[in-house]
Amino acid sequence: MESFAYANPATVEEAVGQLAAQWGEADVLAGGTDLISLMKENLHAPRRVVNIKNIKALEGIRKTAAGLRIGALVTMDELAKSALVLAGYRALAEAAAGIPSPQIRHMGTVGGDLCQRPRCWYYRGGFGLLAMKDGKSLVPEGENKYHAIFGGGPAYFVSASSLGPALVALGAKVKLVSAKGAREVPVAQFFVTPKDGDTREIALRPDEILTEVVVPGAAVKSATYEVRQKTALDWPLATASVALEMNGTTVKSAKIVLGHVAPAPWDSPAAAHSLAGKQVTEATAEAAGKAAVADARPLSQNAYKVTLAKVAVKRALLNAVKG
Amino acid sequence: MANTPDYSWPPMGQRKVIGQRVKRLDGPVKATGRAKYASDTKPSGMLYGAYVACPHAHAKVTSVDTSEAEKMPGVKAVHVMAPAGTEIQWQGWEVAAVAALTEMQARDAARRIKVAYEAMPHLVHEEDLSKAGANARKGSEQKGGDADQAFQQAEAVSDGQYGFPVITHCCLESHGSVVQWQGETASAWPSTQDVTGYAGQLAASLKIPATNIKVQMDYVGGGFGSKFSPGAWATVAANLSQKAGGRPVRLFLDRQMEQTIAGNRPSAFAKIKIAGKKDGTITAWDSASWGSGGFQPGGPPPQPYVFVNIPNYRRVHTGVSLNVGPSQAWRAPGNQAASYLTCCAMEDFAAKIGMDPIEVFRKNVNYAQPAFQERYQFQLSKAAELAEWKKLWHPRGQSGAAPVKRGLGVAVGTWGGRGHASNCRTTIHPDGSVLVEIGTQDLGTGTRTIITQVAAESLGLPVGAVKLEIGRSDQPRDGASGGSSTVGGVSTSTRKSAVNALEKLFEAAAPALSALPEQLEAVDGKIQVKGSPAKSLTWKEACRKLGTASIAEMGSFNGRNDGAGLSSEGAAGVQIADVSVDTETGLVSINRYVAVQDCGTVINPKLAESQVYGAIIMGISTALFEERIMDRQTGHMLNADMEFYKLAGIGDVGDIVVHMDIRPENDSKGVIGLGEPPAIPICAAVGNAVANAIGVRVAHLPMTPEHVLNTLEGRNA
């Protein structure tokens, strides 16, 4: 780990004043469950670390006219247990509760979950976001059992965010603040699939801080289903978050978003469309799952993830209507 | 000279301390963090070491430039182990090391050592033998009986493929030591499985007398067979210490290096055919196996395993040399692979002829060594009863239409477990206090507790009246804790030492009791005349008869025959896994895991069970999750961490049922080691249970969604 300056601001204004226009100058520290590892591995070597944990304005979950406002410093554990979240945003609570590591649940924050770097072992091994060596990606001919089944490259990592798919399904936005002002970005656009090695996998700019997430208050039935091997620290193999706007017992409109299968949460309009006007049954859920993976292009070792994604969609749908 | 005392264990029903479920004596200090491990050691003036590791799997070092690192703040010593010209054979090979005032300074400086390499071709995968080329070395075929004829005449032939991957030891305390080297003397605080042997091994590389090296280790954070030698790291730490003017240097591997170079369990792949009769009798075995122990390819696991006397057999093994870190002994080396290959092939044979595999195991038990046959029959029955086999087992694949399918699988294991040579000293002081000393180590197996129990039993005292000291090179010599040799060794030497010391106490106390020494016995804290318990002295009164002279008596065991039946060898075990497989996701979960295990005389049933629990938790982790993942392009280990090198958590292991087979006929054998035996059959039992559940053999461990779904969906894994 290289030496760095440490800033401990008390307000968002002070914090953004410590950031810079280029990546590499400063990194934001919240729970630290990812940044510390990145720094120890020298994947990130910021000159300044800006600790935002003392900024009270970034805490808390509350209801607003725009919907549920979730501060960036809310921990995954708070999110999973929040009565407000459990009452109307089950997909989100389940996504947070699914994180099996108590350390990450208690230290990891909503902002950190959305901004964490990919877990791709080539990225973590120092080969960059696109896993390049000698001008070509190591992934297609390499060890790709945990990599993307959608997107077709050149990025093959999967988004590590646990909350991303649920937030996309629920139509949430993030608020990004810099010294120049604030902007709101739909979570669906916050995640970016990089086409070159210089682009980040999120739309956050180096001089911005993600301050809050706003989830609209529409009445939907939602659920998240994760296929995960272990009950101890582990990453999902595939997940699905679904949000259903119901008309009686039939689906008026649906949003179906897969996780851990692409460089960004993978929205499947085809799966959603297949359900419109239908009841959610074993058969329609199965069909939606099939539709969700119709365009999957697995790599040499991850065809099994296509099955997992399909099953995750089916089970998330059935769970969502179970009440 | 007096007659040799009777060292033999008291009869089963008359033991006071041995056989009691005494709680682990070091449990509280470990649970509270007060136990200090080698990696917690911080002698005054200690420096921190860091390595420069080679990023290539095969390369030649062309230059090493340490000039910038030497000028970095805090740096006190730089040492180069792989100068220009060195050919490196695996990623993580130690090239140079730095010692500095802080760990971060050492790491920062290590990153500034500039090493240039000429990369060379590498091979890091062996599962596809056709791609191993010249790195594959085929051994000669071994034959017995007439396998060709037996296969031709067989009523049934089964065949299958099996894959057992490389896994790593994952010691929570990584490999390393703190070493201080000052001229002709050195002190070492290592994380080791061999306190007694450490100084001698380190002396050879430092070229100073072993008598001048002091070694101390109170607690070790896991070894599992990978910490027998000081390793190159101790020598490097010593060199750094010397270069830094004799300051102690702490050099432990970081997690990535620990996973990459500190040891692993060799792989084993095989194509196996079994011929037999429809009544379950196996008539012939044919196996072609291959695997790798690293750059040194290593030998085959013993096959067939346990059922060693199958009359007709043919087997051949190919070792593959890979550019990967070296293997080390891993809790019953060779035996888990052997159990996996044999027991899975036998289960496949049972499925082929439509027979219950337990009946097939029973039918062929006469192929096991005679001393084990009756025990296996008993243990198969006991395990079946505890697993509710009759109620829950079904023929392969007949597990209903629901997506989650349940299955049961059985496997067997065996291990020697004879005690190693050991020496113990028991000191009885005139104030009644008792000190027992052995230069051994407690790997977490409960060694401290069982030594204390043996001494207390032998002296007629409670456990709390005996003080034990272990873990130093100046104590009576013991052996390396490996191959389940510790309990047999230390219990035998302790018993002899304590009985010898007691004889001396009897001599001192006899006149006061108007008796002969040989008429005395030590019972419940008293020295009394046999048959006349009214004629007695309390322990303290008896010890006061020593005047000012303490008793210090040795007890020695040569590691072969103790002459009193205190210890022996030959443990057997039968295990049954009860699993559920979600056939839509390929997730395997353990419902219940049953282990029936013998280990001769059991000194502490609670600790014995604890050993078995530990082995099964570790084994389930290997069966479901663990595999080393190598990248063929870069030659890197990709999951050299604790994130994608997946280890089971407590929620992943199911309900574990342990039954110690402590029948009198086993007890009469004396003490037999227990570290390895229960760790052997788990992969086989789980693999068989999965096959039973889903109706098809998943060839390759671990039993992950990837492997299970690839099998169910017809993709070749």
Coordinates of C-alpha atoms in Angstrom, one line a residue, chain A residues 8-270:
Chain A
N8 CA -12.1 13.3 7.4
P9 CA -14.8 15.7 6.3
A10 CA -18.0 16.3 8.2
T11 CA -20.1 17.5 5.3
V12 CA -20.7 16.5 1.7
E13 CA -19.4 19.9 0.6
E14 CA -16.1 19.4 2.4
A15 CA -15.9 15.9 1.0
V16 CA -16.3 16.8 -2.6
G17 CA -13.8 19.5 -2.1
Q18 CA -11.2 16.8 -1.4
L19 CA -11.9 14.9 -4.7
A20 CA -10.1 15.4 -8.0
A21 CA -11.0 15.5 -11.7
Q22 CA -9.0 12.3 -12.5
W23 CA -9.3 8.8 -11.1
G24 CA -6.3 7.8 -9.0
E25 CA -6.1 11.0 -7.1
A26 CA -8.6 10.3 -4.4
D27 CA -10.8 7.5 -3.3
V28 CA -13.9 7.6 -1.1
L29 CA -13.9 5.4 2.0
A30 CA -17.1 4.3 3.7
G31 CA -17.3 0.7 5.0
G32 CA -13.9 -0.1 3.5
T33 CA -14.9 -3.7 2.7
D34 CA -13.6 -3.3 -0.9
L35 CA -11.3 -0.2 -0.9
I36 CA -8.9 -1.6 1.7
S37 CA -8.4 -4.8 -0.3
L38 CA -7.9 -2.8 -3.5
M39 CA -5.3 -0.7 -1.8
K40 CA -3.5 -3.6 -0.2
E41 CA -3.3 -5.2 -3.6
N42 CA -2.1 -1.9 -5.1
L43 CA -5.0 -2.0 -7.6
H44 CA -6.0 1.4 -6.2
A45 CA -3.2 3.7 -5.0
P46 CA -5.0 7.0 -4.2
R47 CA -3.0 9.9 -3.0
R48 CA -5.9 10.9 -0.7
V49 CA -8.5 8.8 1.0
V50 CA -11.6 10.7 1.9
N51 CA -13.5 9.1 4.8
I52 CA -17.2 9.9 4.5
K53 CA -18.3 7.9 7.5
N54 CA -18.7 11.0 9.7
I55 CA -21.1 12.8 7.3
K56 CA -24.4 12.5 9.1
A57 CA -26.4 13.6 6.1
L58 CA -25.5 10.4 4.3
E59 CA -27.2 8.2 6.9
G60 CA -30.7 6.9 7.3
I61 CA -33.7 5.7 5.4
R62 CA -36.8 7.8 5.2
K63 CA -40.0 8.2 3.1
T64 CA -40.2 11.2 0.9
A65 CA -42.6 12.4 -1.7
A66 CA -40.3 10.9 -4.4
G67 CA -40.3 7.5 -2.7
L68 CA -37.8 5.9 -0.3
R69 CA -34.7 7.8 0.3
I70 CA -31.7 5.7 1.3
G71 CA -28.5 7.4 2.5
A72 CA -25.3 6.2 1.0
L73 CA -24.0 5.2 4.4
V74 CA -26.9 2.9 5.3
T75 CA -25.4 -0.5 5.9
M76 CA -26.6 -3.7 4.2
D77 CA -27.8 -4.9 7.6
E78 CA -29.8 -1.8 8.2
L79 CA -31.3 -2.1 4.8
A80 CA -32.2 -5.8 5.2
K81 CA -33.9 -5.1 8.5
S82 CA -35.6 -1.8 7.8
A83 CA -39.4 -1.9 8.3
L84 CA -39.8 0.7 5.5
V85 CA -37.8 -1.5 3.1
L86 CA -39.4 -4.7 4.1
A87 CA -42.9 -3.2 3.7
G88 CA -42.7 -2.1 0.1
Y89 CA -39.4 -3.1 -1.4
R90 CA -38.9 -6.8 -0.7
A91 CA -36.5 -7.3 -3.6
L92 CA -34.2 -4.8 -2.0
A93 CA -34.3 -6.2 1.5
E94 CA -33.7 -9.7 0.1
A95 CA -30.8 -8.6 -1.9
A96 CA -29.2 -7.1 1.2
A97 CA -30.1 -10.0 3.4
G98 CA -28.6 -12.4 1.0
I99 CA -25.1 -11.3 1.7
P100 CA -23.8 -14.1 3.9
S101 CA -20.8 -12.4 5.4
P102 CA -21.9 -10.7 8.7
Q103 CA -18.8 -8.5 8.4
I104 CA -19.8 -7.2 4.9
R105 CA -23.5 -6.9 6.0
H106 CA -22.5 -4.8 9.0
M107 CA -19.7 -2.7 7.5
G108 CA -20.7 -2.6 3.8
T109 CA -22.8 0.4 2.8
V110 CA -25.4 1.0 0.1
G111 CA -23.0 3.4 -1.7
G112 CA -20.2 1.0 -1.4
D113 CA -22.2 -1.8 -2.8
L114 CA -23.0 0.2 -5.9
C115 CA -19.5 1.6 -6.3
Q116 CA -17.4 -1.5 -5.5
R117 CA -15.1 -2.8 -8.2
P118 CA -15.6 -6.1 -10.0
R119 CA -14.5 -9.3 -8.3
C120 CA -13.2 -10.7 -11.6
W121 CA -10.0 -12.6 -10.7
Y122 CA -8.1 -11.2 -13.7
Y123 CA -9.0 -7.7 -12.7
R124 CA -8.0 -8.5 -9.1
G125 CA -4.8 -10.1 -10.4
G126 CA -3.8 -6.8 -12.1
F127 CA -4.9 -7.4 -15.7
G128 CA -7.3 -4.5 -15.8
L129 CA -11.1 -4.3 -16.2
L130 CA -10.9 -6.0 -19.6
A131 CA -8.5 -8.6 -18.4
M132 CA -6.0 -7.9 -21.2
K133 CA -2.7 -9.5 -21.8
D134 CA -0.6 -9.1 -24.9
G135 CA -3.5 -7.2 -26.6
K136 CA -6.2 -9.8 -26.0
S137 CA -8.7 -10.7 -23.3
L138 CA -7.6 -13.5 -21.0
V139 CA -11.3 -14.4 -20.3
P140 CA -12.6 -16.3 -23.4
E141 CA -9.8 -18.9 -23.3
G142 CA -9.2 -18.7 -19.6
E143 CA -11.0 -19.6 -16.4
N144 CA -14.4 -18.0 -16.9
K145 CA -16.8 -20.1 -14.8
Y146 CA -17.9 -17.0 -12.9
H147 CA -17.9 -14.6 -15.8
A148 CA -20.5 -13.0 -17.9
I149 CA -23.0 -14.9 -20.1
F150 CA -24.4 -11.7 -21.6
G151 CA -22.8 -8.8 -23.4
G152 CA -20.4 -10.5 -25.7
G153 CA -17.3 -8.6 -24.5
P154 CA -14.9 -7.0 -24.6
A155 CA -15.8 -6.7 -20.8
Y156 CA -16.6 -10.1 -19.4
F157 CA -16.6 -9.4 -15.6
V158 CA -19.8 -9.4 -13.8
S159 CA -21.1 -6.5 -11.8
A160 CA -20.5 -7.3 -8.1
S161 CA -23.3 -5.2 -6.8
S162 CA -25.9 -7.0 -4.7
L163 CA -28.4 -4.2 -4.8
G164 CA -28.0 -3.1 -8.5
P165 CA -30.5 -5.6 -10.0
A166 CA -33.1 -4.9 -7.4
L167 CA -32.7 -1.1 -7.7
V168 CA -33.0 -1.3 -11.5
A169 CA -36.1 -3.5 -11.2
L170 CA -37.6 -1.0 -8.8
G171 CA -36.8 2.0 -11.1
A172 CA -34.5 3.7 -8.5
K173 CA -32.2 6.6 -9.1
V174 CA -28.9 7.6 -7.5
K175 CA -27.9 11.1 -6.5
L176 CA -24.3 12.1 -7.5
V177 CA -22.9 15.2 -6.0
S178 CA -19.7 17.1 -7.0
A179 CA -18.4 20.6 -6.2
K180 CA -20.2 21.8 -9.3
G181 CA -23.6 20.5 -8.3
A182 CA -25.8 17.5 -8.0
R183 CA -27.3 15.2 -10.6
E184 CA -29.7 12.2 -10.5
V185 CA -29.0 9.2 -12.6
P186 CA -31.3 6.2 -13.0
V187 CA -29.5 3.1 -11.5
A188 CA -30.1 1.4 -14.9
Q189 CA -27.8 4.0 -16.4
F190 CA -25.4 4.2 -13.4
F191 CA -23.9 0.8 -14.4
V192 CA -21.9 1.1 -17.6
T193 CA -20.4 -1.7 -19.7
P194 CA -16.9 -0.5 -20.6
K195 CA -15.9 -0.8 -24.2
D196 CA -12.3 0.1 -23.5
G197 CA -9.8 -0.2 -20.6
D198 CA -10.1 3.4 -19.5
T199 CA -13.8 3.5 -18.8
R200 CA -15.2 2.8 -15.3
E201 CA -18.0 0.3 -14.9
I202 CA -20.1 3.0 -13.2
A203 CA -21.2 6.5 -14.3
L204 CA -19.8 8.1 -11.2
R205 CA -17.2 10.8 -12.1
P206 CA -14.0 11.0 -10.1
D207 CA -15.1 14.3 -8.5
E208 CA -18.4 13.0 -7.4
I209 CA -19.8 11.2 -4.4
L210 CA -22.9 9.0 -4.5
T211 CA -25.0 10.5 -1.7
E212 CA -28.3 8.7 -1.8
V213 CA -30.6 6.3 -3.6
V214 CA -34.2 7.1 -4.2
V215 CA -36.6 4.3 -4.9
P216 CA -40.0 5.3 -6.2
G217 CA -43.0 4.4 -4.2
A218 CA -45.1 2.5 -6.7
A219 CA -47.0 -0.4 -5.3
V220 CA -45.3 -3.5 -6.8
K221 CA -44.7 -7.0 -5.7
S222 CA -41.0 -7.7 -5.8
A223 CA -38.5 -10.3 -4.9
T224 CA -34.8 -11.2 -5.3
Y225 CA -33.6 -14.8 -5.7
E226 CA -29.9 -15.6 -5.5
V227 CA -28.2 -18.8 -6.4
R228 CA -25.2 -18.9 -4.0
Q229 CA -23.2 -21.8 -3.0
K230 CA -22.2 -21.1 0.6
T231 CA -23.9 -19.7 3.7
A232 CA -20.5 -18.2 4.6
L233 CA -18.7 -15.4 2.7
D234 CA -19.4 -16.0 -1.0
W235 CA -20.6 -14.3 -4.2
P236 CA -23.8 -15.3 -6.0
L237 CA -23.4 -17.3 -9.2
A238 CA -26.6 -15.7 -10.6
T239 CA -29.4 -13.7 -9.2
A240 CA -32.7 -12.3 -10.4
S241 CA -34.7 -9.3 -9.1
V242 CA -38.3 -8.9 -10.2
A243 CA -40.9 -6.1 -9.7
L244 CA -44.4 -6.7 -10.8
E245 CA -47.2 -4.2 -11.1
M246 CA -50.3 -6.2 -10.7
N247 CA -53.8 -5.9 -12.0
G248 CA -55.7 -8.1 -9.6
T249 CA -54.0 -11.5 -10.0
T250 CA -52.5 -10.8 -13.4
V251 CA -49.3 -9.0 -14.2
K252 CA -49.9 -5.5 -15.6
S253 CA -46.2 -4.8 -16.2
A254 CA -43.0 -6.4 -15.1
K255 CA -39.4 -5.6 -14.7
I256 CA -37.0 -8.5 -14.6
V257 CA -33.3 -7.9 -14.0
L258 CA -30.5 -10.5 -13.7
G259 CA -27.4 -10.1 -11.6
H260 CA -23.9 -11.5 -11.7
V261 CA -24.4 -12.5 -15.4
A262 CA -23.1 -9.4 -17.2
P263 CA -20.9 -6.4 -16.5
A264 CA -24.0 -4.5 -15.4
P265 CA -27.4 -5.6 -14.0
W266 CA -29.1 -7.3 -17.0
D267 CA -32.5 -6.0 -17.7
S268 CA -34.6 -8.5 -19.7
P269 CA -37.6 -6.8 -21.4
A270 CA -38.3 -10.0 -23.3

